[in-house]
Coordinates of C-alpha atoms and ligand atoms in Angstrom, one line a residue:
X1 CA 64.9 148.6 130.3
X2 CA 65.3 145.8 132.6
X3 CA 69.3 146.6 133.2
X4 CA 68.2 150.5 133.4
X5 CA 65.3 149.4 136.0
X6 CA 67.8 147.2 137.7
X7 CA 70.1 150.2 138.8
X8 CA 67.2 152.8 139.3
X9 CA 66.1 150.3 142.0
X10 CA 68.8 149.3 144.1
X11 CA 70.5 153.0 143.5
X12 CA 74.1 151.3 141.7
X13 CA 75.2 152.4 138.3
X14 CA 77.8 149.7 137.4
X15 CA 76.4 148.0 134.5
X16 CA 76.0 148.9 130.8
X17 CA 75.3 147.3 127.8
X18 CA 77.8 147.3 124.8
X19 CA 75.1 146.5 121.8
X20 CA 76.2 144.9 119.2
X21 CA 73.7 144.4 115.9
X22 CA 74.3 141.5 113.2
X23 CA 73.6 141.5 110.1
X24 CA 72.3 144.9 109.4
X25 CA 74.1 147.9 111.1
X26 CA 71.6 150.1 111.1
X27 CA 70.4 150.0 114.5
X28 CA 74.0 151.0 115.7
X29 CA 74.3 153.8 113.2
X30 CA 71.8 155.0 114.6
X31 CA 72.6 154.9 118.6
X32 CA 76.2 155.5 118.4
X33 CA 76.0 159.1 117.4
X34 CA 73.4 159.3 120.8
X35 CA 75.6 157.8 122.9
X36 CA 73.3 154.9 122.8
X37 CA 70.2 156.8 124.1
X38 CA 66.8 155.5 122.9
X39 CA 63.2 156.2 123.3
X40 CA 61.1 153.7 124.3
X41 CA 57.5 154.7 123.2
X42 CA 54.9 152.3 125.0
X43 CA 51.5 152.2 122.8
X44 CA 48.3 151.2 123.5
X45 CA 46.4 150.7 126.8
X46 CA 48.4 151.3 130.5
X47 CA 50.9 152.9 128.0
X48 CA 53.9 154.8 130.4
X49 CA 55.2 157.9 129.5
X50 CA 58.5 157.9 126.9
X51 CA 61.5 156.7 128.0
X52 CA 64.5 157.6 127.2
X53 CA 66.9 154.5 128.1
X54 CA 70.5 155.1 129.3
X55 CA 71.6 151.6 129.7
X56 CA 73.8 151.2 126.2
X57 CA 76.6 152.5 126.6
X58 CA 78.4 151.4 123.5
X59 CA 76.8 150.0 119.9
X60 CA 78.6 148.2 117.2
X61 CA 78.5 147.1 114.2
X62 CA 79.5 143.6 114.3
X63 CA 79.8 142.8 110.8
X64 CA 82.3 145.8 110.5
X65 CA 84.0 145.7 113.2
X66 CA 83.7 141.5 114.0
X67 CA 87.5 142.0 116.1
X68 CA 85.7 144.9 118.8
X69 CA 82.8 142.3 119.2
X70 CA 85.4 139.5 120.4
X71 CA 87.2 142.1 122.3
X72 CA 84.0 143.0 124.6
X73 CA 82.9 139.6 125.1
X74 CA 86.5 139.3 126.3
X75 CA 86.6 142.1 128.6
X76 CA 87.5 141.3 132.5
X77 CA 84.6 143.8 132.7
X78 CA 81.9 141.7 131.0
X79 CA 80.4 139.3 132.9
X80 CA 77.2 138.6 130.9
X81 CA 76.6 138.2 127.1
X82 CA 72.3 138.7 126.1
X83 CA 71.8 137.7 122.8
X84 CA 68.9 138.5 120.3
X85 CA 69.4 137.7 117.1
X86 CA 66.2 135.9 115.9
X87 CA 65.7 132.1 114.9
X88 CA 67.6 131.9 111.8
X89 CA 70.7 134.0 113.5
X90 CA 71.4 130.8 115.5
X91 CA 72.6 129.0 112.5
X92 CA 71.1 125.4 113.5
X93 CA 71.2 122.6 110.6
X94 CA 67.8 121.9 110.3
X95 CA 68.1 117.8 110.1
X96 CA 71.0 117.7 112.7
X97 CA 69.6 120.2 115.3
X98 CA 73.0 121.1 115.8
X99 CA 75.2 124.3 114.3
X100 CA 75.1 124.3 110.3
X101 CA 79.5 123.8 110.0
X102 CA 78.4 124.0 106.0
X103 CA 77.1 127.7 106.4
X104 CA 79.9 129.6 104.7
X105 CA 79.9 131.7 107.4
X106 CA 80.4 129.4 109.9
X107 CA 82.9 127.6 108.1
X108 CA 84.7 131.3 107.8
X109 CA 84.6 131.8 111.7
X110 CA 85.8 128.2 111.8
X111 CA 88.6 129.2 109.4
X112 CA 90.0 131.7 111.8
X113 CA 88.4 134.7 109.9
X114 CA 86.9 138.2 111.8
X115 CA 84.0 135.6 113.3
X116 CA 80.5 137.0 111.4
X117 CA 78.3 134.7 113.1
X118 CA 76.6 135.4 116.8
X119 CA 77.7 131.7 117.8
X120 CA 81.3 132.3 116.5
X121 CA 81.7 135.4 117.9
X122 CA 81.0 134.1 121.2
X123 CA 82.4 131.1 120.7
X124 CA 86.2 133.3 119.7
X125 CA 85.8 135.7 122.4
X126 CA 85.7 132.7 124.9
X127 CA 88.7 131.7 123.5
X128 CA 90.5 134.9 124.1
X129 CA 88.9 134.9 127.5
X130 CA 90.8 131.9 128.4
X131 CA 94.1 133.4 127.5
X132 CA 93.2 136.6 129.4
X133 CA 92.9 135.5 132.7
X134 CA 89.2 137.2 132.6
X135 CA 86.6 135.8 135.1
X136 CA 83.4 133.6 134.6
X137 CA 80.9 134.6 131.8
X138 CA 77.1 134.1 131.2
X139 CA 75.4 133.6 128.4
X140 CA 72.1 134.5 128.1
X141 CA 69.7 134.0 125.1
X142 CA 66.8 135.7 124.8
X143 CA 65.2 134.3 121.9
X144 CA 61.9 132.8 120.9
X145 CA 63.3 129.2 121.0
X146 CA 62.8 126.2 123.8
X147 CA 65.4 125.6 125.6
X148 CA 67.6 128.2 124.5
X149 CA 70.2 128.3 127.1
X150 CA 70.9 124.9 126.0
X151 CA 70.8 125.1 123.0
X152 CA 73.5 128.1 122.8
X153 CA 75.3 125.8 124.8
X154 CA 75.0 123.3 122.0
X155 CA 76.2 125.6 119.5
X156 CA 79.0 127.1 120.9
X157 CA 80.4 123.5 122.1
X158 CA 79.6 122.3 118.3
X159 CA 81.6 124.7 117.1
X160 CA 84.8 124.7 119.8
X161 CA 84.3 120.9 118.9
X162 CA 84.9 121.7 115.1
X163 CA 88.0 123.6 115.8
X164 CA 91.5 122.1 115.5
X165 CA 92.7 119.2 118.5
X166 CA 95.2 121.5 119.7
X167 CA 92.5 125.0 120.0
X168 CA 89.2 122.7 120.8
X169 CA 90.7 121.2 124.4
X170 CA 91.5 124.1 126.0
X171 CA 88.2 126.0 125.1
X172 CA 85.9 123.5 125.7
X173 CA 87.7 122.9 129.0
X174 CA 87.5 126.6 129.8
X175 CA 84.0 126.5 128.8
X176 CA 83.1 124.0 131.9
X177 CA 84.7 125.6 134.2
X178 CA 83.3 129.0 133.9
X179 CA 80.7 129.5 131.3
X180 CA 77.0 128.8 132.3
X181 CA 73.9 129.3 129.2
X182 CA 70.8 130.0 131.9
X183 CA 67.9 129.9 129.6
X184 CA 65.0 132.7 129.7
X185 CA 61.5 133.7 128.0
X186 CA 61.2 137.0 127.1
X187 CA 57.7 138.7 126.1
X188 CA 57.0 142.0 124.7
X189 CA 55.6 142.7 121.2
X190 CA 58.2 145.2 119.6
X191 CA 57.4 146.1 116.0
X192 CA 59.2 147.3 113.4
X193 CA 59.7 151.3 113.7
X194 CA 58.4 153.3 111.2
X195 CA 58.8 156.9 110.0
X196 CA 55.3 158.0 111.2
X197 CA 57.1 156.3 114.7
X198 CA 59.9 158.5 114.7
X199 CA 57.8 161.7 114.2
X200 CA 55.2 161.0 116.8
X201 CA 58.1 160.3 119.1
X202 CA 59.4 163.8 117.8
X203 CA 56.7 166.0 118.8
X204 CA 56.3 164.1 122.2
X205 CA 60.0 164.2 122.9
X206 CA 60.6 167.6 121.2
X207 CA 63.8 166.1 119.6
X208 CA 64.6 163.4 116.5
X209 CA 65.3 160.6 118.2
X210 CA 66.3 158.1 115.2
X211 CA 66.7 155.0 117.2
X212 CA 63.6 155.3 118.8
X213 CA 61.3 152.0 119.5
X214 CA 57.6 151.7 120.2
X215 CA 56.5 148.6 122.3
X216 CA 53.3 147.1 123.4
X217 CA 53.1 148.2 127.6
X218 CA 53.2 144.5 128.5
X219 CA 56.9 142.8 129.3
X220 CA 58.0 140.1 130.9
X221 CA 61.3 138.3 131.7
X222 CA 62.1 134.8 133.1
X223 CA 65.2 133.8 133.5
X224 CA 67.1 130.5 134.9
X225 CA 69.1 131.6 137.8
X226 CA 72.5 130.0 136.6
X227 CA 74.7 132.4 136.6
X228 CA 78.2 132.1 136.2
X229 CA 79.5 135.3 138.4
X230 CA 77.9 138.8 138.6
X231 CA 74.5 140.0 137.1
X232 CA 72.5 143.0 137.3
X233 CA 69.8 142.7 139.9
X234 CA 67.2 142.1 137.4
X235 CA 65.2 140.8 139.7
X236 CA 64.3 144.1 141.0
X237 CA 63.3 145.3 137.8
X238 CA 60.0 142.5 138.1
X239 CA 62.2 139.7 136.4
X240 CA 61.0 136.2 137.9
X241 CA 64.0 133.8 138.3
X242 CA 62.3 130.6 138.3
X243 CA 63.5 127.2 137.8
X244 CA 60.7 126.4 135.5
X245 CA 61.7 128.2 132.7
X246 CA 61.2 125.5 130.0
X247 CA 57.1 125.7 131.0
X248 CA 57.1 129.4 130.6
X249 CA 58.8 129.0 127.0
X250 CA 56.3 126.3 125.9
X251 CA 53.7 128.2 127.2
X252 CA 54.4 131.3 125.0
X253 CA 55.8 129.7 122.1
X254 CA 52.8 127.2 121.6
X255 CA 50.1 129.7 122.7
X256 CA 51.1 132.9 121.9
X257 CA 53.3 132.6 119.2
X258 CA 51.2 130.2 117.6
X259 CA 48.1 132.0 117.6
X260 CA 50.4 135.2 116.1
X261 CA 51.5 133.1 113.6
X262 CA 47.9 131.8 112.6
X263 CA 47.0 135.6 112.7
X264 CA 49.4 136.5 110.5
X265 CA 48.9 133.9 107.9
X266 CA 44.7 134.3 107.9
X267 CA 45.7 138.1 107.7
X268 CA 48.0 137.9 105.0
X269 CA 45.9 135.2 102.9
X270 CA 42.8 137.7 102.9
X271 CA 44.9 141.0 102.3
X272 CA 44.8 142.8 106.0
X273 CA 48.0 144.9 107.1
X274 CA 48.2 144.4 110.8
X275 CA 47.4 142.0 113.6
X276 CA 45.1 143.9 115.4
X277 CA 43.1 144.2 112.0
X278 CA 42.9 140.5 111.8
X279 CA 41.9 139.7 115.2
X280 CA 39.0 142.0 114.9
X281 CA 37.8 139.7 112.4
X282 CA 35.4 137.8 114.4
X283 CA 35.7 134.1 113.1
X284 CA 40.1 134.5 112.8
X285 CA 39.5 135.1 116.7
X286 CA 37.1 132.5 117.2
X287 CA 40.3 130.0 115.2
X288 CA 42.3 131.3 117.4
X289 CA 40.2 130.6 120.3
X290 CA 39.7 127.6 119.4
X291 CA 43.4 126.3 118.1
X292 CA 44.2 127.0 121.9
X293 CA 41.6 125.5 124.0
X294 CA 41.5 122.8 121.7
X295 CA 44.8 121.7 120.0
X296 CA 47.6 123.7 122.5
X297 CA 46.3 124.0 125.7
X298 CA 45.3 120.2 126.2
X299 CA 49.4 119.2 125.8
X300 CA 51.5 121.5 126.9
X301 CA 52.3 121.8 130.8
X302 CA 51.9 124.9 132.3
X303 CA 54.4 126.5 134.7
X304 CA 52.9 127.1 138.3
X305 CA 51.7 130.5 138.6
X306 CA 49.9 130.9 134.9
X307 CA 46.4 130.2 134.4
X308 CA 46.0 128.8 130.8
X309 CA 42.4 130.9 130.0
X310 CA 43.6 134.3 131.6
X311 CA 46.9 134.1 129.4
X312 CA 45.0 132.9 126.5
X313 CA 42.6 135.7 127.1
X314 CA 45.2 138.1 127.4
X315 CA 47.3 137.7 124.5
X316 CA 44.2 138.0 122.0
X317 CA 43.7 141.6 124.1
X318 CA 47.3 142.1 123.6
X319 CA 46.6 141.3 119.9
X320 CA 43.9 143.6 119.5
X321 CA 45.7 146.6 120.6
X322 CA 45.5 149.0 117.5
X323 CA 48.3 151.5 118.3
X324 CA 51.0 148.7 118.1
X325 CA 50.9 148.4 114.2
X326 CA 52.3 145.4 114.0
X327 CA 52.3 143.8 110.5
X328 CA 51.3 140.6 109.7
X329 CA 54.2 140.6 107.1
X330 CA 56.7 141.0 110.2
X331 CA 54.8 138.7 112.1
X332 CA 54.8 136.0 108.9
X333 CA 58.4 136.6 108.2
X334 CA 60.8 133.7 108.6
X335 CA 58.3 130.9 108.6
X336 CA 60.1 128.1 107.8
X337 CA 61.9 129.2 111.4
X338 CA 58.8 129.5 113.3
X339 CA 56.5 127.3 112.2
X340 CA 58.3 124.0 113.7
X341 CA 58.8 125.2 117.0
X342 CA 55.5 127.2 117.1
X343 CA 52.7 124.7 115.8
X344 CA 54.1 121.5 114.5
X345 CA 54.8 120.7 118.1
X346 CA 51.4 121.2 119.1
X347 CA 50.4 118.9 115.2
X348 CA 52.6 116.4 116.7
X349 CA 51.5 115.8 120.1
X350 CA 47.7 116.0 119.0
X351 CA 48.5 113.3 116.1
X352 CA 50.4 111.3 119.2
X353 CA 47.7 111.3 121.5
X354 CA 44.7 110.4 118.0
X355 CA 43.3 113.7 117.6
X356 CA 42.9 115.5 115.4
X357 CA 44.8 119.4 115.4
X358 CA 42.5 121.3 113.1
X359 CA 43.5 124.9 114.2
X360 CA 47.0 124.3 114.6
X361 CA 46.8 122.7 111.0
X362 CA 44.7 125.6 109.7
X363 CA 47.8 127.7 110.7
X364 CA 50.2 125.6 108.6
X365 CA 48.4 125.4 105.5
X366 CA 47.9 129.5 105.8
X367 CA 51.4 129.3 105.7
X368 CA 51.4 127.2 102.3
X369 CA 49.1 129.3 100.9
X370 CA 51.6 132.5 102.1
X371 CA 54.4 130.5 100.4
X372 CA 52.6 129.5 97.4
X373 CA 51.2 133.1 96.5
X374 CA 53.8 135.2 97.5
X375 CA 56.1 136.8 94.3
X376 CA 59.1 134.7 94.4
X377 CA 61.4 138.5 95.4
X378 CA 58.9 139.0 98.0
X379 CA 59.3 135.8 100.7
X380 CA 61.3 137.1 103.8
X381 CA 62.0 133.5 104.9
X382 CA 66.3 132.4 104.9
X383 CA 65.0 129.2 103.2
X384 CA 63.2 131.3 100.2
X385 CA 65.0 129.7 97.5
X386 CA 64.5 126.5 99.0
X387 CA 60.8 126.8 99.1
X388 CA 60.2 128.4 95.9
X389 CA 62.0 125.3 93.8
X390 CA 60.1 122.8 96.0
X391 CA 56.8 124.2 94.6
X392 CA 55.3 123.0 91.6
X393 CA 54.1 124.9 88.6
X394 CA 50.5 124.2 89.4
X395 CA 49.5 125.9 92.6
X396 CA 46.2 124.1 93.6
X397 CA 45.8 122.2 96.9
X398 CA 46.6 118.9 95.9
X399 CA 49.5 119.7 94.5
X400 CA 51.4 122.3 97.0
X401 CA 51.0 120.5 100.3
X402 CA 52.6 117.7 99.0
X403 CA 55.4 119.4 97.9
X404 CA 56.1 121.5 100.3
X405 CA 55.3 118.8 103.1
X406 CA 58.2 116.9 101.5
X407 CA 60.6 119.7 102.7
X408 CA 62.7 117.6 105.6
X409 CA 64.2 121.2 106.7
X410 CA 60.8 121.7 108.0
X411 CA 58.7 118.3 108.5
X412 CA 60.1 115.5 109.7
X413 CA 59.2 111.9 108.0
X414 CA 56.4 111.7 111.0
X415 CA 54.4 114.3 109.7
X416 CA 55.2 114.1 106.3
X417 CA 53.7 110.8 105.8
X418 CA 51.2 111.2 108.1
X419 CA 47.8 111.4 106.3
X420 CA 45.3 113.0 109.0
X421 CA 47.5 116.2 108.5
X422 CA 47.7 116.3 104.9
X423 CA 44.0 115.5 104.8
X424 CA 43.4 119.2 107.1
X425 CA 45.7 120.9 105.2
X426 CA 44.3 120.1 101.9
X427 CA 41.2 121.2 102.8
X428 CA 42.3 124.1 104.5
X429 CA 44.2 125.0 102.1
X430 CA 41.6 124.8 99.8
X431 CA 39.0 126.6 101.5
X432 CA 41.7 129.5 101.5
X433 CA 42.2 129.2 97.9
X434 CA 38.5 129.0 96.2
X435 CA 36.2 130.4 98.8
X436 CA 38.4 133.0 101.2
X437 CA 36.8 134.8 103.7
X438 CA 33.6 133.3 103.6
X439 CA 34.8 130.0 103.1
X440 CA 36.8 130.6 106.2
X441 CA 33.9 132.5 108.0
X442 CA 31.7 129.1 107.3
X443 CA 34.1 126.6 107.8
X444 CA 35.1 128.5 111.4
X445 CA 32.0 129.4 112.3
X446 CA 30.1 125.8 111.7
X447 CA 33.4 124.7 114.2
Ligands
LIG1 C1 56.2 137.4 116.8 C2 57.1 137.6 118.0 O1 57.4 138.2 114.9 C3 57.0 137.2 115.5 O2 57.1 136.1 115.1 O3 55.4 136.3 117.1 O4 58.2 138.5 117.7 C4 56.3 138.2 119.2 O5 55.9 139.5 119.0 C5 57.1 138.2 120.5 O6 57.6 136.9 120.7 C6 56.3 138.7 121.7 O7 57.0 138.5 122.8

């Protein structure tokens, strides 16, 4: 939408997208026999009409077709890779922070094999770059993750490091000559589509539109102006360039991810479907409230231009919105991704500076109690497995935060050892287990 606003604005039409999905090619079955055309359904309060979106001009599958993906980011004509592929697409060895070279996937890429990974098929169609004679390139992640035009960076330099003497030089010399990783925020609540979706979408549109999306009205973009060579004029499209872009990703990672996650997790724990369900719950609100004024706001650093209580007041409104549908499963997927970057920050720096994060710690062990009671074929998390052997047979308090806390994938020695936070998630956890809702309501409520 922001490319597609871009052009309608300053009147050029020299940019499209080539999409490319990962692991699932759904979404470019989908577009390609549209020519890439998709609806854009905005739900909810200040909702625009549809929009149909013209910017894709291409969509791939890249797990089929790994050699076209490699052959676009090659291109003379591409001058800008986006990616977003979600926490776990990254492919980062939890204890190193770095890339994961034992995936098997990334050892593949490594191997010289179709690359099947984002960060190899980047990292490949560099390479070829180099012996094309093609111009500067951009890469630009867009996901929930701080510091993620450094950390692509990272990546892709891990893995050109990992290659052999005689391939590594060249590309990792290319790479600092004309490769820059800006790195960006990006805010809109997009849920899954659903059936019901596609036919509302139907009798607005009057045509079957199978790709089509439905998005909260809110978006936002800001991006790190270093760019290699030419980019659309997203800027026009209300993007904010800003140099400040690590504030802006704290800012929503810590308070509005956060509080999604604790949603979900409270949601999930008592049985409710959607977010906008479980914020309507008074005293899951007043957590919420609370786990930000208390435990995130005080230490983070805001970026110039955002006032803490009108973006924490927005994002429970966002929340509330009832037409988005947006599942608490979705929301709670992937936790052993999100919790870390999302809320054991916010643990950490509280713990740091002798307080105590209640809220923030209340999320967490909503999470143990989501991992604990959730059917072992049922946990949408990469680390599933992982988790499920790490739990013990006996499921009570005192026995799963223990075990789960010694997970190092997720919590570092710091935390794990660190007895304030067990203590709050124990009795968290507890009050989850034996009393529910009204133990919650109380405990909340009584502050
Ligand atoms: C959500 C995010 O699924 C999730 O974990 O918290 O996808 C959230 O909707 C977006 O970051 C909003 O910009």
């Amino acid at each position: 939408m922001f490319t597609e606003n871009a052009m309608l604005a300053n009147g050029s039409s020299n940019w499209g997208i080539v999409g490319v999905t990962q692991r699932s090619d759904t979404v470019a079955r989908q577009l390609a026999p549209q020519d890439g055309l998709f609806t854009v359904a905005e739900r909810g309060t200040g909702a625009g009409p549809l929009r149909v979106v013209s910017s894709i001009v291409e969509a791939i599958s890249g797990k089929d077709h790994p050699e076209a993906v490699v052959d676009r980011i090659a291109a003379s004509t591409t001058h800008v890779v986006t990616l977003t592929i979600t926490e776990k697409g990254y492919r980062i060895d939890p204890h190193t922070g770095s890339l994961n070279i034992e995936d098997p996937q990334v050892r593949s890429d490594l191997a010289g094999h179709p690359p099947q990974t984002a960060i190899g098929q980047i990292a490949r169609g560099i390479q070829q770059r180099t012996r094309g004679g093609a111009g500067p390139l951009t890469i630009v992640s867009c996901d929930n993750l701080p510091g993620n035009g450094e950390l692509t960076e990272k990546l892709v330099r891990a893995f050109a490091v990992a290659l052999p003497e005689d391939e590594a030089g060249p590309l990792l010399a290319w790479l600092d000559a004309n490769v820059t990783f800006p790195s960006t925020m990006v805010d809109r609540m997009v849920p899954a589509t659903t059936g019901d979706d596609l036919d509302a979408v139907e009798c607005e549109l009057g045509l079957r539109d199978e790709a089509a999306v439905v998005a909260e009205p809110f978006m936002q973009w800001v991006i790190e102006d270093n760019f290699a060579g030419d980019r659309p004029a997203w800027e026009e499209a209300g993007a904010l360039f800003s140099t400040d872009v690590a504030a802006w990703e704290a800012a929503k990672l810590r308070l509005l991810n956060a509080s999604h996650s604790l949603l979900a997790y409270l949601g999930l724990a008592i049985g409710k479907d959607t977010i906008s369900d479980t914020v309507g719950e008074d005293s899951f609100r007043t957590a919420c409230r609370l786990m930000l004024a208390e435990d995130a706001l005080p230490t983070i650093s805001l970026p110039a231009g955002l006032d803490g209580e009108t973006y924490c007041d927005q994002i429970l409104e966002r929340f509330a919105n009832p037409a988005l549908g947006h599942t608490t499963a979705k929301v709670g997927s992937d936790g052993s991704q999100k919790i870390g970057l999302r809320l054991l920050t916010t643990v950490r720096a509280n713990l740091d500076a002798g307080r105590e994060p209640r809220w923030a710690a209340l999320a967490v062990a909503a999470w143990m109690h989501h991992v604990a009671t959730t059917p072992r074929q049922e946990l949408n998390d990469p680390l599933a497995a992982e988790l499920q052997a790490s739990l013990p047979n006996d499921r009570s308090a005192a026995a799963v935060v223990p075990a789960l806390l010694s997970m190092r994938s997720i919590f570092d020695d710091g935390l794990a050892a660190n007895t304030t936070f067990a203590g709050l998630l124990t009795h968290w956890y507890r009050i989850i287990e034996t009393h529910g809702l009204d133990g919650l309501r109380n405990e909340i409520n009584n502050g």
